[in-house]
Short mmCIF file of C-alpha atoms and ligand atoms in Angstrom, two decimals:
data_model
loop_
_atom_site.label_atom_id
_atom_site.label_comp_id
_atom_site.label_asym_id
_atom_site.label_seq_id
_atom_site.Cartn_x
_atom_site.Cartn_y
_atom_site.Cartn_z
CA ASP A 9 -88.11 -26.78 -33.68
CA GLU A 10 -90.76 -27.94 -31.36
CA ASP A 11 -92.85 -29.20 -34.14
CA ALA A 12 -89.73 -31.07 -35.35
CA ALA A 13 -89.29 -32.65 -31.88
CA LEU A 14 -92.92 -33.80 -31.84
CA LEU A 15 -92.81 -35.41 -35.17
CA ALA A 16 -89.56 -37.04 -34.26
CA GLY A 17 -91.25 -38.98 -31.49
CA GLY A 18 -92.14 -36.31 -28.97
CA PHE A 19 -90.64 -34.71 -25.94
CA ASP A 20 -88.29 -37.52 -25.03
CA ASP A 21 -85.39 -37.54 -22.76
CA GLY A 22 -83.87 -40.37 -24.59
CA THR A 23 -84.50 -42.90 -21.98
CA SER A 24 -87.99 -43.03 -20.96
CA GLU A 25 -89.95 -43.73 -24.15
CA ASP A 26 -88.54 -47.15 -24.92
CA ALA A 27 -88.21 -48.07 -21.24
CA LEU A 28 -91.65 -49.61 -21.04
CA ARG A 29 -91.46 -51.54 -24.18
CA GLN A 30 -90.70 -55.23 -24.16
CA ASN A 31 -88.22 -57.19 -25.92
CA PRO A 32 -89.57 -59.10 -28.96
CA VAL A 33 -90.74 -62.60 -28.21
CA LEU A 34 -89.86 -65.71 -29.97
CA ALA A 35 -91.79 -68.77 -29.32
CA ILE A 36 -90.17 -72.26 -30.04
CA VAL A 37 -92.69 -74.91 -31.08
CA GLY A 38 -92.70 -78.45 -32.25
CA ARG A 39 -93.74 -81.93 -31.29
CA PRO A 40 -91.85 -83.70 -28.58
CA ASN A 41 -88.31 -84.88 -29.11
CA VAL A 42 -87.50 -82.83 -32.03
CA GLY A 43 -84.81 -81.09 -30.08
CA LYS A 44 -86.51 -77.91 -28.78
CA SER A 45 -84.93 -78.05 -25.45
CA THR A 46 -81.51 -78.54 -26.91
CA LEU A 47 -81.94 -75.84 -29.37
CA VAL A 48 -82.95 -73.51 -26.48
CA ASN A 49 -79.75 -74.36 -24.58
CA ARG A 50 -77.72 -73.82 -27.72
CA ILE A 51 -79.26 -70.41 -28.35
CA LEU A 52 -78.75 -69.55 -24.56
CA GLY A 53 -75.21 -70.70 -24.86
CA ARG A 54 -75.41 -73.20 -22.05
CA ARG A 55 -75.01 -76.98 -21.79
CA GLU A 56 -77.19 -78.02 -18.82
CA ALA A 57 -80.77 -79.00 -19.70
CA VAL A 58 -83.26 -76.19 -19.22
CA VAL A 59 -86.20 -78.37 -19.00
CA GLU A 60 -86.08 -80.95 -16.49
CA ASP A 61 -87.81 -84.13 -17.38
CA THR A 62 -89.56 -84.51 -14.03
CA PRO A 63 -93.06 -85.91 -14.52
CA GLY A 64 -95.72 -83.76 -12.91
CA VAL A 65 -93.76 -80.53 -12.72
CA THR A 66 -95.90 -77.96 -14.34
CA ARG A 67 -95.07 -74.49 -15.45
CA ASP A 68 -97.42 -71.95 -16.87
CA ARG A 69 -94.61 -70.60 -19.16
CA VAL A 70 -90.85 -70.88 -19.54
CA GLN A 71 -89.07 -67.79 -20.73
CA TYR A 72 -85.65 -66.70 -21.13
CA THR A 73 -83.71 -63.59 -22.23
CA ALA A 74 -81.55 -64.47 -25.27
CA HIS A 75 -79.09 -62.30 -27.12
CA TRP A 76 -77.86 -62.23 -30.74
CA ASN A 77 -75.72 -59.65 -32.57
CA GLY A 78 -76.28 -57.14 -29.83
CA ARG A 79 -79.88 -57.62 -29.51
CA ASP A 80 -81.96 -59.10 -26.75
CA PHE A 81 -85.08 -61.21 -27.36
CA THR A 82 -87.35 -63.34 -25.18
CA LEU A 83 -87.37 -66.93 -25.80
CA VAL A 84 -90.55 -68.88 -24.94
CA ASP A 85 -90.09 -72.68 -24.57
CA THR A 86 -93.03 -74.98 -24.60
CA GLY A 87 -91.17 -78.02 -23.76
CA GLY A 88 -92.40 -78.01 -20.17
CA TRP A 89 -96.03 -77.70 -21.17
CA GLU A 90 -97.20 -81.24 -21.36
CA ARG A 91 -99.75 -80.61 -18.63
CA ASP A 92 -101.57 -77.47 -17.51
CA ALA A 93 -102.33 -76.52 -13.93
CA ARG A 94 -105.22 -78.90 -13.58
CA GLY A 95 -103.20 -81.92 -14.79
CA ILE A 96 -105.05 -81.92 -18.17
CA HIS A 97 -103.06 -83.24 -20.99
CA LEU A 98 -102.90 -80.65 -23.73
CA ARG A 99 -102.43 -81.66 -27.29
CA VAL A 100 -99.17 -80.58 -28.76
CA ALA A 101 -100.76 -78.10 -31.10
CA GLU A 102 -102.60 -76.55 -28.23
CA GLN A 103 -99.46 -75.98 -26.26
CA ALA A 104 -97.92 -74.55 -29.26
CA GLU A 105 -100.88 -72.30 -29.78
CA ILE A 106 -100.77 -70.74 -26.39
CA ALA A 107 -97.02 -69.91 -26.93
CA VAL A 108 -97.72 -68.47 -30.39
CA GLU A 109 -100.46 -66.43 -29.03
CA MET A 110 -97.90 -64.63 -26.82
CA ALA A 111 -95.14 -64.28 -29.56
CA ASP A 112 -94.00 -61.86 -32.19
CA ALA A 113 -92.54 -64.66 -34.30
CA VAL A 114 -92.36 -68.48 -34.11
CA LEU A 115 -89.55 -70.93 -34.64
CA LEU A 116 -91.09 -74.18 -35.70
CA VAL A 117 -88.64 -77.12 -35.03
CA VAL A 118 -89.02 -80.37 -37.20
CA ASP A 119 -86.93 -83.47 -36.86
CA ALA A 120 -85.34 -83.44 -40.40
CA MET A 121 -84.17 -87.17 -39.94
CA VAL A 122 -87.84 -88.24 -39.31
CA GLY A 123 -89.33 -85.91 -42.00
CA ILE A 124 -92.82 -84.53 -41.83
CA THR A 125 -95.33 -86.03 -39.51
CA ALA A 126 -99.04 -85.52 -38.92
CA SER A 127 -98.08 -83.71 -35.74
CA ASP A 128 -96.03 -81.40 -37.69
CA GLU A 129 -98.76 -80.71 -40.13
CA ALA A 130 -101.26 -79.99 -37.39
CA ILE A 131 -98.96 -77.38 -36.08
CA VAL A 132 -98.49 -75.84 -39.41
CA ARG A 133 -102.27 -75.55 -39.92
CA MET A 134 -102.55 -73.74 -36.68
CA LEU A 135 -99.72 -71.33 -37.59
CA ARG A 136 -101.36 -70.54 -40.88
CA ARG A 137 -104.46 -69.33 -39.08
CA ILE A 138 -102.52 -67.25 -36.59
CA LYS A 139 -100.51 -65.51 -39.25
CA LYS A 140 -97.37 -64.74 -37.45
CA PRO A 141 -93.77 -65.06 -39.03
CA VAL A 142 -92.65 -68.43 -38.94
CA ILE A 143 -89.15 -69.72 -39.40
CA LEU A 144 -88.93 -73.43 -40.18
CA VAL A 145 -86.02 -75.33 -38.75
CA GLY A 146 -84.95 -78.82 -39.66
CA ASN A 147 -83.04 -80.02 -36.68
CA LYS A 148 -80.69 -82.99 -36.22
CA VAL A 149 -78.82 -82.25 -39.48
CA ASP A 150 -75.50 -82.95 -37.94
CA ASP A 151 -73.59 -83.03 -41.19
CA LEU A 152 -73.52 -81.97 -44.73
CA VAL A 153 -74.73 -85.41 -46.04
CA GLN A 154 -78.04 -84.94 -43.98
CA GLU A 155 -78.78 -81.54 -45.48
CA ALA A 156 -80.41 -83.16 -48.39
CA GLU A 157 -82.88 -84.79 -45.93
CA ALA A 158 -83.83 -81.35 -44.57
CA ALA A 159 -84.89 -80.36 -48.21
CA THR A 160 -88.05 -82.58 -47.79
CA LEU A 161 -89.32 -80.11 -45.33
CA TRP A 162 -90.08 -77.78 -48.20
CA GLY A 163 -93.25 -79.99 -48.35
CA LEU A 164 -94.71 -78.19 -45.31
CA GLY A 165 -95.15 -75.09 -47.37
CA LEU A 166 -93.57 -72.72 -45.06
CA GLY A 167 -90.69 -71.82 -47.47
CA GLU A 168 -87.10 -72.48 -46.99
CA PRO A 169 -86.09 -74.90 -44.03
CA TYR A 170 -83.06 -73.93 -42.06
CA PRO A 171 -81.02 -76.97 -41.49
CA VAL A 172 -79.38 -76.97 -38.00
CA SER A 173 -77.86 -79.15 -35.52
CA ALA A 174 -78.99 -78.21 -32.02
CA VAL A 175 -76.33 -80.52 -30.55
CA HIS A 176 -73.44 -79.42 -32.64
CA GLY A 177 -74.37 -75.91 -33.40
CA ARG A 178 -74.31 -76.25 -37.08
CA GLY A 179 -76.43 -73.83 -39.01
CA VAL A 180 -77.60 -72.12 -35.65
CA ALA A 181 -76.03 -68.69 -36.58
CA ASP A 182 -77.71 -68.37 -39.94
CA MET A 183 -81.04 -69.44 -38.24
CA LEU A 184 -80.60 -66.64 -35.67
CA ASP A 185 -79.63 -64.00 -38.33
CA LYS A 186 -83.15 -64.87 -39.94
CA VAL A 187 -84.71 -64.76 -36.65
CA MET A 188 -83.38 -61.17 -36.24
CA ASP A 189 -84.69 -60.21 -39.48
CA VAL A 190 -88.41 -61.08 -38.76
CA LEU A 191 -88.51 -59.97 -35.15
CA PRO A 192 -89.66 -56.33 -34.54
CA GLU A 193 -87.53 -54.09 -32.56
CA PHE A 194 -90.16 -54.15 -29.73
CA SER A 195 -92.84 -56.71 -28.97
CA ALA A 196 -96.22 -55.95 -30.29
CA VAL A 197 -97.85 -58.60 -28.21
CA ALA A 198 -96.30 -58.60 -24.74
CA GLY A 199 -97.71 -56.28 -22.08
CA VAL A 200 -96.06 -53.20 -20.88
CA GLU A 201 -92.69 -53.90 -19.12
CA ARG A 202 -92.68 -53.46 -15.39
CA THR A 203 -89.67 -51.13 -14.74
CA GLY A 204 -88.37 -50.20 -11.39
CA GLY A 205 -88.85 -46.78 -9.94
CA PRO A 206 -91.85 -44.67 -9.63
CA ARG A 207 -95.07 -45.37 -11.35
CA ARG A 208 -95.54 -43.44 -14.44
CA ILE A 209 -98.63 -41.27 -15.00
CA ALA A 210 -99.86 -39.58 -18.03
CA LEU A 211 -102.09 -36.63 -17.30
CA ILE A 212 -104.06 -35.90 -20.49
CA GLY A 213 -107.06 -33.98 -21.58
CA ARG A 214 -108.01 -31.38 -23.97
CA PRO A 215 -106.68 -27.70 -23.59
CA ASN A 216 -108.24 -25.90 -20.50
CA VAL A 217 -109.41 -28.81 -18.64
CA GLY A 218 -107.05 -27.93 -15.98
CA LYS A 219 -103.98 -30.19 -16.53
CA SER A 220 -101.31 -27.63 -15.47
CA SER A 221 -103.44 -26.27 -12.55
CA LEU A 222 -103.67 -29.81 -11.29
CA LEU A 223 -100.19 -30.38 -11.76
CA ASN A 224 -99.29 -27.32 -9.75
CA LYS A 225 -101.59 -28.25 -7.04
CA LEU A 226 -100.35 -31.82 -6.71
CA ALA A 227 -96.68 -30.68 -7.02
CA GLY A 228 -97.01 -27.71 -4.59
CA THR A 229 -94.21 -27.63 -2.22
CA ASP A 230 -93.87 -31.45 -2.47
CA ARG A 231 -92.29 -31.40 -5.90
CA VAL A 232 -89.22 -33.50 -5.38
CA VAL A 233 -87.13 -32.91 -8.33
CA VAL A 234 -87.43 -31.70 -11.99
CA ASP A 235 -86.02 -34.60 -13.58
CA ASN A 236 -83.33 -34.05 -15.91
CA VAL A 237 -80.87 -36.29 -17.74
CA ALA A 238 -77.29 -35.53 -17.08
CA GLY A 239 -75.29 -34.47 -20.14
CA THR A 240 -78.24 -33.60 -22.22
CA THR A 241 -79.15 -29.98 -22.88
CA ARG A 242 -82.67 -31.04 -23.82
CA ASP A 243 -85.76 -29.86 -21.81
CA PRO A 244 -86.70 -31.94 -18.73
CA VAL A 245 -89.77 -33.86 -19.70
CA ASP A 246 -91.00 -35.61 -16.54
CA GLU A 247 -91.68 -34.49 -13.09
CA LEU A 248 -91.33 -36.57 -10.01
CA ILE A 249 -94.18 -35.69 -7.49
CA GLU A 250 -94.67 -37.03 -4.17
CA LEU A 251 -98.41 -38.17 -3.40
CA GLY A 252 -99.66 -40.24 -0.54
CA GLY A 253 -96.05 -40.77 0.73
CA ARG A 254 -94.70 -42.21 -2.48
CA THR A 255 -93.08 -40.76 -5.54
CA TRP A 256 -94.80 -40.72 -8.82
CA ARG A 257 -93.50 -39.83 -12.27
CA PHE A 258 -95.66 -37.69 -14.19
CA VAL A 259 -94.51 -38.08 -17.83
CA ASP A 260 -94.23 -35.44 -20.41
CA THR A 261 -95.21 -32.57 -18.23
CA ALA A 262 -93.02 -30.33 -20.25
CA GLY A 263 -95.80 -30.75 -22.89
CA ILE A 264 -98.34 -29.55 -20.35
CA ARG A 265 -96.36 -26.63 -18.86
CA ARG A 266 -95.06 -25.23 -22.11
CA ARG A 267 -98.45 -24.01 -23.20
CA GLN A 268 -98.51 -24.15 -26.84
CA HIS A 269 -101.12 -22.40 -29.02
CA MET A 270 -100.56 -23.42 -32.55
CA ALA A 271 -103.00 -21.82 -34.97
CA GLN A 272 -102.95 -24.72 -37.27
CA GLY A 273 -103.12 -28.32 -36.63
CA ALA A 274 -103.46 -27.73 -32.88
CA ASP A 275 -105.61 -30.65 -32.60
CA PHE A 276 -103.10 -32.94 -34.47
CA TYR A 277 -100.27 -32.02 -32.07
CA ALA A 278 -102.39 -32.39 -29.11
CA SER A 279 -103.27 -35.90 -30.08
CA LEU A 280 -99.72 -36.69 -30.87
CA ARG A 281 -98.48 -35.34 -27.45
CA THR A 282 -101.36 -37.43 -25.85
CA GLN A 283 -100.09 -40.52 -27.52
CA THR A 284 -96.39 -39.85 -26.81
CA ALA A 285 -97.42 -39.49 -23.17
CA LEU A 286 -99.37 -42.70 -23.10
CA GLU A 287 -96.67 -44.64 -24.58
CA LYS A 288 -94.46 -43.70 -21.79
CA ALA A 289 -97.04 -44.24 -18.87
CA GLU A 290 -98.46 -47.12 -17.14
CA VAL A 291 -101.56 -45.36 -16.02
CA ALA A 292 -103.65 -42.40 -17.69
CA VAL A 293 -105.49 -39.75 -15.70
CA VAL A 294 -108.01 -38.44 -18.23
CA LEU A 295 -109.12 -35.08 -17.04
CA LEU A 296 -112.66 -33.71 -17.87
CA ALA A 297 -114.12 -30.41 -16.95
CA VAL A 298 -117.63 -30.51 -15.56
CA ASP A 299 -118.42 -26.91 -16.34
CA GLU A 300 -118.57 -27.56 -20.08
CA ILE A 301 -120.34 -30.13 -22.16
CA LEU A 302 -118.25 -33.23 -22.95
CA SER A 303 -116.80 -32.53 -26.29
CA GLU A 304 -115.81 -34.71 -29.16
CA GLN A 305 -112.23 -34.04 -28.22
CA ASP A 306 -112.60 -35.13 -24.72
CA VAL A 307 -114.13 -38.44 -26.02
CA ARG A 308 -111.43 -38.80 -28.63
CA ILE A 309 -108.61 -38.37 -25.98
CA LEU A 310 -110.38 -40.86 -23.74
CA GLN A 311 -110.61 -43.32 -26.74
CA LEU A 312 -106.81 -42.95 -27.22
CA ALA A 313 -106.22 -43.82 -23.43
CA ILE A 314 -108.45 -46.82 -23.74
CA GLU A 315 -106.69 -48.01 -26.96
CA SER A 316 -103.32 -47.58 -25.39
CA GLY A 317 -104.00 -50.35 -23.00
CA ARG A 318 -102.84 -48.50 -20.01
CA ALA A 319 -104.50 -48.53 -16.69
CA LEU A 320 -107.17 -45.56 -16.55
CA VAL A 321 -108.52 -43.12 -13.96
CA LEU A 322 -111.18 -40.56 -14.88
CA ALA A 323 -110.90 -37.11 -12.98
CA PHE A 324 -113.81 -34.76 -13.14
CA ASN A 325 -112.29 -31.29 -12.60
CA LYS A 326 -113.66 -27.92 -11.80
CA TRP A 327 -116.19 -29.51 -9.41
CA ASP A 328 -116.28 -26.08 -7.72
CA LEU A 329 -118.15 -24.64 -10.82
CA LEU A 330 -120.83 -27.27 -10.75
CA ASP A 331 -124.31 -26.10 -10.16
CA ASP A 332 -127.50 -28.13 -9.88
CA GLU A 333 -128.73 -27.35 -13.42
CA ARG A 334 -125.32 -28.33 -14.87
CA ARG A 335 -125.14 -31.46 -12.71
CA LYS A 336 -128.34 -32.93 -14.15
CA TYR A 337 -126.82 -32.75 -17.70
CA LEU A 338 -123.45 -33.95 -16.57
CA GLU A 339 -125.11 -37.24 -15.20
CA ARG A 340 -126.81 -37.75 -18.43
CA GLU A 341 -123.56 -37.12 -20.42
CA ILE A 342 -121.78 -39.70 -18.28
CA GLU A 343 -124.37 -42.25 -18.93
CA GLN A 344 -124.35 -41.66 -22.67
CA ASP A 345 -120.93 -40.92 -23.53
CA LEU A 346 -118.94 -42.78 -20.86
CA ALA A 347 -120.99 -45.95 -20.55
CA HIS A 348 -118.16 -47.83 -22.28
CA VAL A 349 -115.75 -46.92 -19.54
CA TYR A 350 -118.01 -47.96 -16.76
CA TRP A 351 -115.02 -49.81 -15.40
CA ALA A 352 -112.71 -46.83 -14.71
CA PRO A 353 -112.51 -45.45 -11.29
CA ARG A 354 -113.92 -41.79 -11.17
CA VAL A 355 -112.66 -38.96 -8.76
CA ASN A 356 -114.42 -35.59 -8.62
CA ILE A 357 -111.76 -32.89 -7.99
CA SER A 358 -111.18 -29.21 -8.14
CA ALA A 359 -107.61 -28.41 -9.32
CA LYS A 360 -108.16 -24.82 -8.37
CA THR A 361 -108.98 -25.39 -4.60
CA GLY A 362 -107.25 -28.72 -4.20
CA TRP A 363 -110.51 -30.27 -3.10
CA HIS A 364 -110.45 -34.21 -3.24
CA LYS A 365 -106.93 -34.33 -4.65
CA ASP A 366 -106.03 -36.93 -2.06
CA ARG A 367 -108.70 -39.03 -3.78
CA LEU A 368 -106.41 -39.69 -6.75
CA VAL A 369 -103.85 -41.89 -5.26
CA PRO A 370 -106.33 -44.74 -4.15
CA ALA A 371 -107.76 -44.61 -7.55
CA LEU A 372 -104.34 -44.85 -9.11
CA ASP A 373 -103.40 -47.63 -6.86
CA LEU A 374 -106.56 -49.65 -7.66
CA ALA A 375 -106.20 -49.15 -11.45
CA LEU A 376 -102.48 -50.15 -11.44
CA GLU A 377 -102.97 -53.32 -9.33
CA ASN A 378 -105.62 -54.50 -11.58
CA TRP A 379 -103.58 -53.59 -14.60
CA ASP A 380 -100.76 -55.81 -13.23
CA ARG A 381 -102.97 -58.76 -12.29
CA ARG A 382 -102.56 -62.20 -13.41
CA ILE A 383 -105.21 -64.75 -12.85
CA PRO A 384 -103.78 -68.27 -12.30
CA THR A 385 -104.93 -70.68 -15.04
CA GLY A 386 -106.54 -73.12 -12.61
CA ARG A 387 -108.68 -70.33 -11.08
CA LEU A 388 -109.48 -69.02 -14.54
CA ASN A 389 -110.72 -72.33 -15.77
CA ALA A 390 -112.76 -72.95 -12.61
CA PHE A 391 -114.46 -69.64 -13.24
CA LEU A 392 -115.04 -70.58 -16.87
CA GLY A 393 -116.38 -74.01 -16.15
CA GLU A 394 -118.89 -72.49 -13.64
CA LEU A 395 -119.95 -69.88 -16.01
CA VAL A 396 -120.38 -72.28 -18.93
CA SER A 397 -122.49 -74.65 -16.90
CA GLU A 398 -124.77 -71.97 -15.67
CA HIS A 399 -124.94 -70.04 -18.89
CA PRO A 400 -124.02 -72.36 -21.80
CA HIS A 401 -123.65 -70.67 -25.23
CA PRO A 402 -126.97 -70.59 -27.20
CA VAL A 403 -127.35 -73.31 -29.74
CA ARG A 404 -126.86 -71.89 -33.38
CA GLY A 405 -127.87 -73.91 -36.32
CA GLY A 406 -127.83 -77.09 -34.26
CA LYS A 407 -124.44 -76.33 -33.08
CA GLN A 408 -123.18 -75.15 -29.74
CA PRO A 409 -119.51 -73.92 -29.45
CA ARG A 410 -117.81 -75.08 -26.32
CA ILE A 411 -115.11 -73.38 -24.36
CA LEU A 412 -112.37 -75.95 -23.72
CA PHE A 413 -110.12 -73.83 -21.53
CA GLY A 414 -108.66 -70.50 -21.22
CA THR A 415 -105.40 -68.73 -20.16
CA GLN A 416 -104.34 -65.28 -19.43
CA ALA A 417 -101.76 -64.68 -22.01
CA SER A 418 -100.31 -61.36 -20.58
CA SER A 419 -100.90 -58.73 -18.02
CA ARG A 420 -100.29 -54.95 -18.10
CA PRO A 421 -103.05 -54.97 -19.40
CA PRO A 422 -104.61 -58.47 -18.80
CA LYS A 423 -105.31 -60.41 -22.00
CA PHE A 424 -107.20 -63.73 -22.10
CA VAL A 425 -107.33 -66.31 -24.70
CA LEU A 426 -110.23 -68.74 -24.85
CA PHE A 427 -109.78 -72.02 -26.80
CA THR A 428 -113.20 -73.06 -28.28
CA THR A 429 -114.72 -75.57 -30.62
CA GLY A 430 -116.43 -72.80 -32.58
CA PHE A 431 -116.96 -69.12 -32.93
CA LEU A 432 -118.64 -67.53 -29.96
CA ASP A 433 -121.42 -65.00 -30.52
CA PRO A 434 -120.20 -61.37 -29.90
CA GLY A 435 -122.86 -61.13 -27.27
CA TYR A 436 -121.61 -64.16 -25.49
CA ARG A 437 -118.10 -62.94 -25.63
CA ARG A 438 -119.30 -59.48 -24.07
CA PHE A 439 -121.10 -61.49 -21.38
CA ILE A 440 -117.79 -63.43 -20.59
CA THR A 441 -115.95 -60.10 -20.35
CA ARG A 442 -118.64 -58.61 -18.04
CA ARG A 443 -118.42 -61.82 -15.84
CA LEU A 444 -114.62 -61.77 -15.75
CA ARG A 445 -114.89 -58.06 -14.42
CA GLU A 446 -117.65 -58.89 -11.91
CA THR A 447 -115.69 -61.91 -10.59
CA PHE A 448 -112.26 -60.72 -10.51
CA GLY A 449 -112.61 -57.06 -10.39
CA PHE A 450 -110.27 -55.35 -13.04
CA GLU A 451 -111.57 -51.91 -11.98
CA GLY A 452 -109.44 -49.36 -13.83
CA THR A 453 -107.82 -51.54 -16.46
CA PRO A 454 -108.98 -52.44 -20.01
CA ILE A 455 -109.08 -56.20 -20.63
CA GLU A 456 -108.98 -58.24 -23.78
CA VAL A 457 -110.66 -61.53 -24.49
CA SER A 458 -109.95 -63.32 -27.71
CA MET A 459 -110.58 -66.69 -28.81
CA ARG A 460 -109.00 -69.50 -30.84
CA VAL A 461 -111.06 -71.99 -32.53
CA ARG A 462 -109.82 -75.51 -32.27
CA GLU A 463 -110.03 -77.39 -35.63
P1 GDP B 10 -87.79 -81.62 -27.24
O1 GDP B 10 -88.74 -82.62 -26.61
O2 GDP B 10 -88.22 -81.10 -28.45
O3 GDP B 10 -87.35 -80.60 -26.31
O4 GDP B 10 -86.38 -82.37 -27.54
P2 GDP B 10 -84.99 -82.59 -26.73
O5 GDP B 10 -84.23 -81.16 -26.92
O6 GDP B 10 -85.36 -83.04 -25.36
O7 GDP B 10 -84.21 -83.60 -27.71
C1 GDP B 10 -84.76 -84.86 -27.89
C2 GDP B 10 -83.71 -85.82 -28.20
O8 GDP B 10 -83.04 -85.42 -29.46
C3 GDP B 10 -82.56 -85.87 -27.29
O9 GDP B 10 -81.98 -87.06 -27.26
C4 GDP B 10 -81.41 -85.00 -27.99
O10 GDP B 10 -80.19 -85.31 -27.56
C5 GDP B 10 -81.58 -85.29 -29.33
N1 GDP B 10 -81.13 -84.18 -30.14
C6 GDP B 10 -81.63 -82.88 -30.13
N2 GDP B 10 -81.03 -82.11 -31.02
C7 GDP B 10 -80.14 -82.93 -31.80
C8 GDP B 10 -79.25 -82.80 -32.91
O11 GDP B 10 -79.11 -81.66 -33.43
N3 GDP B 10 -78.82 -83.88 -33.45
C9 GDP B 10 -79.02 -85.04 -32.98
N4 GDP B 10 -78.33 -86.00 -33.52
N5 GDP B 10 -79.84 -85.20 -31.94
C10 GDP B 10 -80.44 -84.29 -31.26
P1 GDP B 11 -104.72 -27.03 -19.28
O1 GDP B 11 -104.69 -26.29 -20.48
O2 GDP B 11 -105.34 -28.37 -19.26
O3 GDP B 11 -103.37 -27.15 -18.56
O4 GDP B 11 -105.72 -26.01 -18.20
P2 GDP B 11 -105.07 -25.07 -17.20
O5 GDP B 11 -104.72 -25.63 -15.93
O6 GDP B 11 -104.31 -23.96 -17.83
O7 GDP B 11 -106.53 -24.44 -16.72
C1 GDP B 11 -107.44 -23.73 -17.61
C2 GDP B 11 -108.37 -22.62 -16.99
O8 GDP B 11 -109.18 -23.33 -16.12
C3 GDP B 11 -107.40 -21.89 -15.95
O9 GDP B 11 -107.95 -20.37 -16.11
C4 GDP B 11 -107.63 -22.32 -14.71
O10 GDP B 11 -107.40 -21.39 -13.70
C5 GDP B 11 -108.96 -22.95 -14.69
N1 GDP B 11 -109.17 -24.09 -13.79
C6 GDP B 11 -108.47 -25.11 -13.70
N2 GDP B 11 -108.86 -25.97 -12.80
C7 GDP B 11 -110.00 -25.30 -12.16
C8 GDP B 11 -110.92 -25.78 -11.13
O11 GDP B 11 -110.76 -26.99 -10.63
N3 GDP B 11 -111.89 -24.91 -10.84
C9 GDP B 11 -112.00 -23.72 -11.55
N4 GDP B 11 -112.83 -22.86 -11.09
N5 GDP B 11 -111.18 -23.30 -12.51
C10 GDP B 11 -110.19 -24.19 -12.82
#
């Protein structure tokens, strides 16, 4: 039964696992005046203009929650993106590119009465490179007669154009049905959602590192409630524990407390449980035991935590067992095997005695704060400008790729996109990542830097 529960998605109380997932994101792109704002209003079911045509008004992004057929999705409108925070005029294709970067699918709006223009074609080229599902919409098809005009949009090579009239609503339902077909249930690109309530911690680590001991020590008499969902007969899965005067949610503690010893496939189930817990959490505490050699399993679990994109704290447990001899080796192990997570805060603890258990909260706070962080576009570009002028990209074959500008596409965890004139060397990208960390901190959070080469 337990195995079946694990395979069916883990120890879930039916609410928590999906709670941190974001609605899928649909970006609406197209050149000015094709009717994007009108279409946004139509989809949202309102009449007033969403985008005010006030010159000089700048917005980093314009997002709305939309509904269709009982499903929610996020609509990203690029109408207000004529200028970025520094007042630099972005090309239409670049604006679209930022939006597409943050989206699961794209609605490309073309003016069917005008037909295909060079701007439309530039956007299509960009969409081809990025490889996200695209729905082509021919707007301003106000009546049946005009539908024939929309057929010319096949010429863009994006398949069937959907003829709509954003003003009259014609064809919009069919278009939205198609949108729902291509959007995933949850977003694959948006960061983890900020939910209300206590921060969520996944306490993970291989068997016997001390997870249940630590949980007992932390919960102690301060354990607030064993969280249960009314009306279900299922096991409680999470525990609410008060630390540092605040309540935290330790997710999937049932998996820790119900000590399982499966003869076969124990590794498989352990990693499945680890992944389930990470899915539900905002921050991972990876527990390592200092009295034993860092094992492959330790490293694998740590890797799962990093790949999950959650905030990360390393806790070195069983410090009371550390002698001088072992300590020497431990330091070497940390240097060799944990070099790639130099950015994660470390705490040395003893779950048995409770030594240093109060050091966990500051580390968790630091990691979560950085995980949540968003660097304003202006500040990011000031940083990039300085970095590039001090350390320009090396010249390769007579060419020197330049960074035009960058933006933080999402947080939780922070993800950055750089727009460049050519491919950046992997070494140079690592350099930028390191500098980002040095300048902005980001202790305790993975960060991602990707690039988009401008044609
Ligand atoms: P955006 O710049 O792409 O956001 O375009 P807008 O939504 O501001 O629309 C540009 C112009 O096209 C406005 O004058 C709209 O009234 C007009 N427009 C938008 N959709 C339609 C449509 O379906 N039919 C017609 N005839 N005009 C439209
Ligand atoms: P889990 O499998 O990760 O939940 O590990 P347990 O909490 O069950 O701990 C495994 C063993 O390590 C138990 O015998 C614990 O008493 C012991 N242990 C856990 N933490 C410490 C610690 O900080 N110091 C010492 N000396 N022993 C510990």
